[in-house]
Coordinates of C-alpha atoms in Angstrom, one line a residue:
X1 CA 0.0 0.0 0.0
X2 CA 1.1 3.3 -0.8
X3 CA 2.7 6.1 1.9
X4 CA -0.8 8.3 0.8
X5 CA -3.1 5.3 1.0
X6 CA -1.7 4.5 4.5
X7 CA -2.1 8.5 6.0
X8 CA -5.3 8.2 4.8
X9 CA -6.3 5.0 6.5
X10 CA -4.4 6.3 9.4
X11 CA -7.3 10.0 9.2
X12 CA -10.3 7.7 8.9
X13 CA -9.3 5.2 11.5
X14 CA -8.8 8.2 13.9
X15 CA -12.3 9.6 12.5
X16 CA -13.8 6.7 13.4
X17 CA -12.3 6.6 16.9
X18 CA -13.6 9.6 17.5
X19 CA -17.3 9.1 16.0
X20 CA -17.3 5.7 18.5
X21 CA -16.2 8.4 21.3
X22 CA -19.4 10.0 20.6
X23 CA -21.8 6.7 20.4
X24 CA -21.5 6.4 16.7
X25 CA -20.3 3.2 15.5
X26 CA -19.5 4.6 11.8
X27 CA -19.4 1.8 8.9
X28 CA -15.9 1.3 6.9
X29 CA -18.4 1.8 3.4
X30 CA -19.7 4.7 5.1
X31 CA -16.7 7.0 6.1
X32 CA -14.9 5.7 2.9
X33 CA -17.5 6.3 0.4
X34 CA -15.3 8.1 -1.3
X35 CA -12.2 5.9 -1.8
X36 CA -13.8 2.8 -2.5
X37 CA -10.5 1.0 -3.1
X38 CA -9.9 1.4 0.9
X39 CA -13.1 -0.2 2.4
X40 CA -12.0 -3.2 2.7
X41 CA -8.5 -2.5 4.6
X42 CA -10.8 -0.1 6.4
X43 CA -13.0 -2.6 7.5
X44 CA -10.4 -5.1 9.0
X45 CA -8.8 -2.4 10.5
X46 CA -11.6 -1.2 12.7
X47 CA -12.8 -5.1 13.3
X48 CA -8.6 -5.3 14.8
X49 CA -9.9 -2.1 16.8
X50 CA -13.0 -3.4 18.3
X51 CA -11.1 -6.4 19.6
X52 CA -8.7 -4.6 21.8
X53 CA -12.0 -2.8 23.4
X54 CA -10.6 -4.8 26.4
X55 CA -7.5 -2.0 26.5
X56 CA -10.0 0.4 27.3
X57 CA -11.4 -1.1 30.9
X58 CA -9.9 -1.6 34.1
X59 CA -9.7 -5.2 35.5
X60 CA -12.7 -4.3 37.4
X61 CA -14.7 -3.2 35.1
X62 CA -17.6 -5.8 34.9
X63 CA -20.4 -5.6 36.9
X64 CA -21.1 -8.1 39.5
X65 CA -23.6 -10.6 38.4
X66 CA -27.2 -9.4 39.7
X67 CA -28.6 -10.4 42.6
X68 CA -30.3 -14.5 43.1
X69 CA -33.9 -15.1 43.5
X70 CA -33.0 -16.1 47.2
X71 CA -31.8 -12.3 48.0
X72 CA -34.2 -10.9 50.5
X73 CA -33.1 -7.5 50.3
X74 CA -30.8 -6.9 46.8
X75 CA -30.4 -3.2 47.4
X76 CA -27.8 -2.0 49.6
X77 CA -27.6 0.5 52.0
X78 CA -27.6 3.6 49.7
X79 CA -24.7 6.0 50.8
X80 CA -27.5 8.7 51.4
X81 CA -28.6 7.2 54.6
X82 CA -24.7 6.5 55.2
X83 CA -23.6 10.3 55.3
X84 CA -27.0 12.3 55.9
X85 CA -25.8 13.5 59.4
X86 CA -22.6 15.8 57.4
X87 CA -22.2 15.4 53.9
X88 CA -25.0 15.8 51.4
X89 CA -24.5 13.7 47.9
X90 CA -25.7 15.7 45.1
X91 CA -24.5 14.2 42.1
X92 CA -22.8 10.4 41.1
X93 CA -20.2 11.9 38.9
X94 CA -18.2 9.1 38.2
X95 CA -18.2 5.1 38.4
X96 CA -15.9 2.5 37.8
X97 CA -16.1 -1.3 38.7
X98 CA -14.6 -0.8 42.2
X99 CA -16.3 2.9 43.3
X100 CA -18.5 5.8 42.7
X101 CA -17.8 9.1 43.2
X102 CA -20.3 11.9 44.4
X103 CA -19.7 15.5 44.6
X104 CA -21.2 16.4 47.9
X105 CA -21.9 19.6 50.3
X106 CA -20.1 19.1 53.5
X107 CA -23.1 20.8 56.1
X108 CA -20.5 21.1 58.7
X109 CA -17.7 23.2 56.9
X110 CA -19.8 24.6 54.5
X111 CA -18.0 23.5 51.1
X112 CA -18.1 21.4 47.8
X113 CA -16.5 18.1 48.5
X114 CA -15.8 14.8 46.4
X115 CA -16.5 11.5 48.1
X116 CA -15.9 8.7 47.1
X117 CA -17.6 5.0 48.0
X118 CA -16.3 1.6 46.8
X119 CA -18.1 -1.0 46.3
X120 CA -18.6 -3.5 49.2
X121 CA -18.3 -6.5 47.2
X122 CA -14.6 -5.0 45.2
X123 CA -13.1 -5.1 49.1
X124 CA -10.9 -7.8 50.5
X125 CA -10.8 -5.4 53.9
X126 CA -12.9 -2.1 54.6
X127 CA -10.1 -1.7 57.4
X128 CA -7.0 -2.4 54.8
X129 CA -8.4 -0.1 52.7
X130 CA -9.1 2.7 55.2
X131 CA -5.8 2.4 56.6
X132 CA -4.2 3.1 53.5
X133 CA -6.6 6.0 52.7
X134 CA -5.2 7.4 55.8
X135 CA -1.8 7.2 54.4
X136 CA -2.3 9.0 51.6
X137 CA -4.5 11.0 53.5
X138 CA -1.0 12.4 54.7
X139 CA 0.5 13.2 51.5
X140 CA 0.5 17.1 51.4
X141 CA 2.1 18.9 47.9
X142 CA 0.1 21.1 46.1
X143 CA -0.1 18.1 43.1
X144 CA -1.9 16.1 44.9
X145 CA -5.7 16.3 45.7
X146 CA -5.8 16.7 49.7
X147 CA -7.7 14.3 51.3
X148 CA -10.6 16.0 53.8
X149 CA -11.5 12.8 55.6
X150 CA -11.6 9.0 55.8
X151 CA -15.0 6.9 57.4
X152 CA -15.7 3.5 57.9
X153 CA -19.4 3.1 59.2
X154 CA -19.9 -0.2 59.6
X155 CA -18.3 -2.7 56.4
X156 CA -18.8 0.8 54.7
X157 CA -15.8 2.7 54.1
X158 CA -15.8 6.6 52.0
X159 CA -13.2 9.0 51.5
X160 CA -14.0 12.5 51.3
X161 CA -11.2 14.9 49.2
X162 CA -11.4 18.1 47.4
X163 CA -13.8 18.5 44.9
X164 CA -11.6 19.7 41.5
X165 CA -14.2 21.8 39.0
X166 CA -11.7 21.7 35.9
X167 CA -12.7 18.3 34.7
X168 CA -9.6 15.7 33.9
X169 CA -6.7 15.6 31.5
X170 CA -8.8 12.7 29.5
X171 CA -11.6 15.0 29.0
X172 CA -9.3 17.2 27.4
X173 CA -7.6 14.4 25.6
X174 CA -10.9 13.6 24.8
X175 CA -11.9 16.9 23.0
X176 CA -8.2 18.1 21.5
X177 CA -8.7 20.4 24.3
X178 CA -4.5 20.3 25.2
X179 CA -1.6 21.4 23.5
X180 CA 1.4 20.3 23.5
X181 CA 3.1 22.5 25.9
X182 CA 0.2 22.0 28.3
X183 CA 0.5 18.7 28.5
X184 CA 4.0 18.7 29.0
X185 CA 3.6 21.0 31.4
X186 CA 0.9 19.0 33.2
X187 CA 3.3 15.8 33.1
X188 CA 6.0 17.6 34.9
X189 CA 3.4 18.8 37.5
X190 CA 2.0 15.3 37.7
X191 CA 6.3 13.9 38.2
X192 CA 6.4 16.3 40.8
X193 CA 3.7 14.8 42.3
X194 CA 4.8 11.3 42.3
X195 CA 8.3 12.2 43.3
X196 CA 6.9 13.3 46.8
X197 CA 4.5 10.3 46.8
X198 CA 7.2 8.2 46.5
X199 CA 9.4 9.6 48.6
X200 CA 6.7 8.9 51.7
X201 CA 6.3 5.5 50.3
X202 CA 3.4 5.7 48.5
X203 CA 2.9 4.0 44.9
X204 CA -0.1 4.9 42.9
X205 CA -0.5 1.9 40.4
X206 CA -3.3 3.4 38.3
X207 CA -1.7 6.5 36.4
X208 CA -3.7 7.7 33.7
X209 CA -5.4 10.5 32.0
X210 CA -8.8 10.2 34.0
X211 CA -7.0 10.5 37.8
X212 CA -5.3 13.5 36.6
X213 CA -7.6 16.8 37.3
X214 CA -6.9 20.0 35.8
X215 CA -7.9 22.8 38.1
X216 CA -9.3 26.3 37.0
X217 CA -5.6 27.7 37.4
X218 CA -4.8 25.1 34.7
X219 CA -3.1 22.8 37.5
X220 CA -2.8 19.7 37.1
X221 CA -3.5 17.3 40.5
X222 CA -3.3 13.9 41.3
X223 CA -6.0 11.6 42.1
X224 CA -8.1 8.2 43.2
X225 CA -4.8 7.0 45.2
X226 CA -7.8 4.8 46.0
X227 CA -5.7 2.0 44.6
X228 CA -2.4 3.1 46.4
X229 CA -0.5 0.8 47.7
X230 CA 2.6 1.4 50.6
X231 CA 6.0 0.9 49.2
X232 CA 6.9 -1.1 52.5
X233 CA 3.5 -3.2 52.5
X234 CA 3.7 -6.4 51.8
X235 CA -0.2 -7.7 52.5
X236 CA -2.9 -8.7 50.3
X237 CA -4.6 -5.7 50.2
X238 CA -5.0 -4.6 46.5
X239 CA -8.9 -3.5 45.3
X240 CA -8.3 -3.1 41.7
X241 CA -5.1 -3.3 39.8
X242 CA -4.9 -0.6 37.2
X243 CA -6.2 0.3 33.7
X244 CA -4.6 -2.1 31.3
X245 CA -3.6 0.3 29.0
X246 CA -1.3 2.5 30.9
X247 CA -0.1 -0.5 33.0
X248 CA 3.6 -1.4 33.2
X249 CA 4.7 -4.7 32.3
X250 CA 5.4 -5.9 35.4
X251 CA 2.0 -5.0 36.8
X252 CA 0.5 -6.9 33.7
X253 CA 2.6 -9.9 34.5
X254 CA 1.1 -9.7 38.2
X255 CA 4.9 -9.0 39.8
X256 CA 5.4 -6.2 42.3
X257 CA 5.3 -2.9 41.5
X258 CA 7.4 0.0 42.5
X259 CA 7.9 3.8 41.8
X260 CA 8.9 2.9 38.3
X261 CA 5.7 1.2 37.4
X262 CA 3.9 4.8 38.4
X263 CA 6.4 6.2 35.9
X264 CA 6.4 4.3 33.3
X265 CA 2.1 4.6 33.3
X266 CA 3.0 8.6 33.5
X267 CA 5.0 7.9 30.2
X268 CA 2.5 6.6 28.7
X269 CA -0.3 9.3 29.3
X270 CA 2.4 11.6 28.0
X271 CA 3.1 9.9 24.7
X272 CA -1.2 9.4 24.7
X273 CA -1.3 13.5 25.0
X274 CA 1.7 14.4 22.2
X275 CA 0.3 12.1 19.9
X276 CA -3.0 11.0 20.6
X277 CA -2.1 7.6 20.2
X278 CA -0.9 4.9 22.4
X279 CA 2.4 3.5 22.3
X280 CA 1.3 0.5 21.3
X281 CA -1.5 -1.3 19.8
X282 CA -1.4 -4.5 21.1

């Protein structure tokens, strides 16, 4: 195939991509029409596409099977009747296999808040995992979103941070909202960041373009360390392991991780925001 045959397979498979973004599962015939000689190659390429869909989820992505016939009660206690006596949930603004995350009003101090709840059934240990939300809870660098408080009521655990306005760097990836300097810019914020983590022990495991915030100064923060894990701790405790598609290949191969698994995911969201493509395909 020729060099002009290929950039234009390569401006139709990234017009695809970002149809799909949108809910639009666009036809090869379709966004070809025009160069009928391509279809075909077109075709196979988005079919190669649609199979690496699994790229795009975390390892906890699926939903838990629903509940039996035998189930007296398959609702859970809702987080509403959890937090009514501080924090008021107003809005689920994000969920993933292993939490959601509410922006809130905390009655007490009067302010905009994030909380986030993971799931009961995603938890080896609501203790583990509050413990180490108190550890990060003590990270303090202006790249990192503060952590406000950590409950456990009951087998129910939350975390309560700052609530960031500016949406995340994957929305802007999202919308070619970033330049290149900004995102450069952002990744050395983000290094920053993950230097002073480190330095106080604290891995992060799932770096990637969603758990970076960008603030209305144009700062870029840190967050969901909701999957950190201590640099000295050897236990079981690990909720969720990552998005596969920024994970190092250690993590992927299930060995330990360490500060250069954080770094090498960071790498990756920075090649994903110069080139809008992933460093690799497979």
């Amino acid at each position: 195939m020729t060099t002009p045959n290929q950039e234009l397979l390569a401006e139709l498979l990234l017009r695809w991509e970002e149809l799909r973004d949108k809910g639009q599962d666009t036809p090869a015939s379709e966004l070809a029409k025009d160069h009928p000689d391509l279809v075909a190659e077109l075709d196979r390429r988005i079919g190669l596409l649609k199979k690496a869909d699994w790229l795009d989820r975390s390892f906890d992505d699926e939903e838990p099977p629903p509940p039996g016939p035998s189930d007296p009660d398959p609702t859970p206690k809702t987080p509403h009747r959890l937090l009514r006596d501080r924090y008021r949930l107003d809005e689920l603004i994000a969920e993933g296999g292993f939490a959601q995350v509410f922006r809130a009003y905390d009655r007490e101090l009067q302010r905009t808040v994030a909380i986030k709840l993971p799931k009961s059934s995603r938890l080896e240990s609501a203790e583990a995992f509050q413990a180490e939300a108190r550890r990060v809870a003590r990270l303090k660098h202006s790249g990192i979103v503060p952590v406000y408080d950590v409950g456990l009521e009951g087998s129910t655990c939350f975390i309560v941070s700052e609530y960031v306005e500016g949406g995340s760097l994957a929305d802007r990836l999202t919308h070619h909202e970033a330049t290149a300097e900004e995102v450069i810019r952002w990744t050395i914020e983000i290094a920053e960041a993950l230097e002073y983590a480190h330095l106080n022990g604290v891995i992060h495991r799932d770096v990637k373009p969603a758990n970076i915030l960008i603030n209305q100064r144009g700062q870029a923060l840190l967050a969901d360390f909701g999957i950190a894990q201590s640099a000295s701790k050897s236990g079981r405790f690990a909720p969720s392991l990552g998005t596969l598609r920024y994970l190092s290949p250690e993590q992927l191969e299930g060995k330990p991780s360490d500060h250069r698994s954080d770094i090498y995911s960071l790498a990756v969201v920075l090649h994903e925001g110069l080139t809008k493509r992933l460093p690799y395909s497979s």
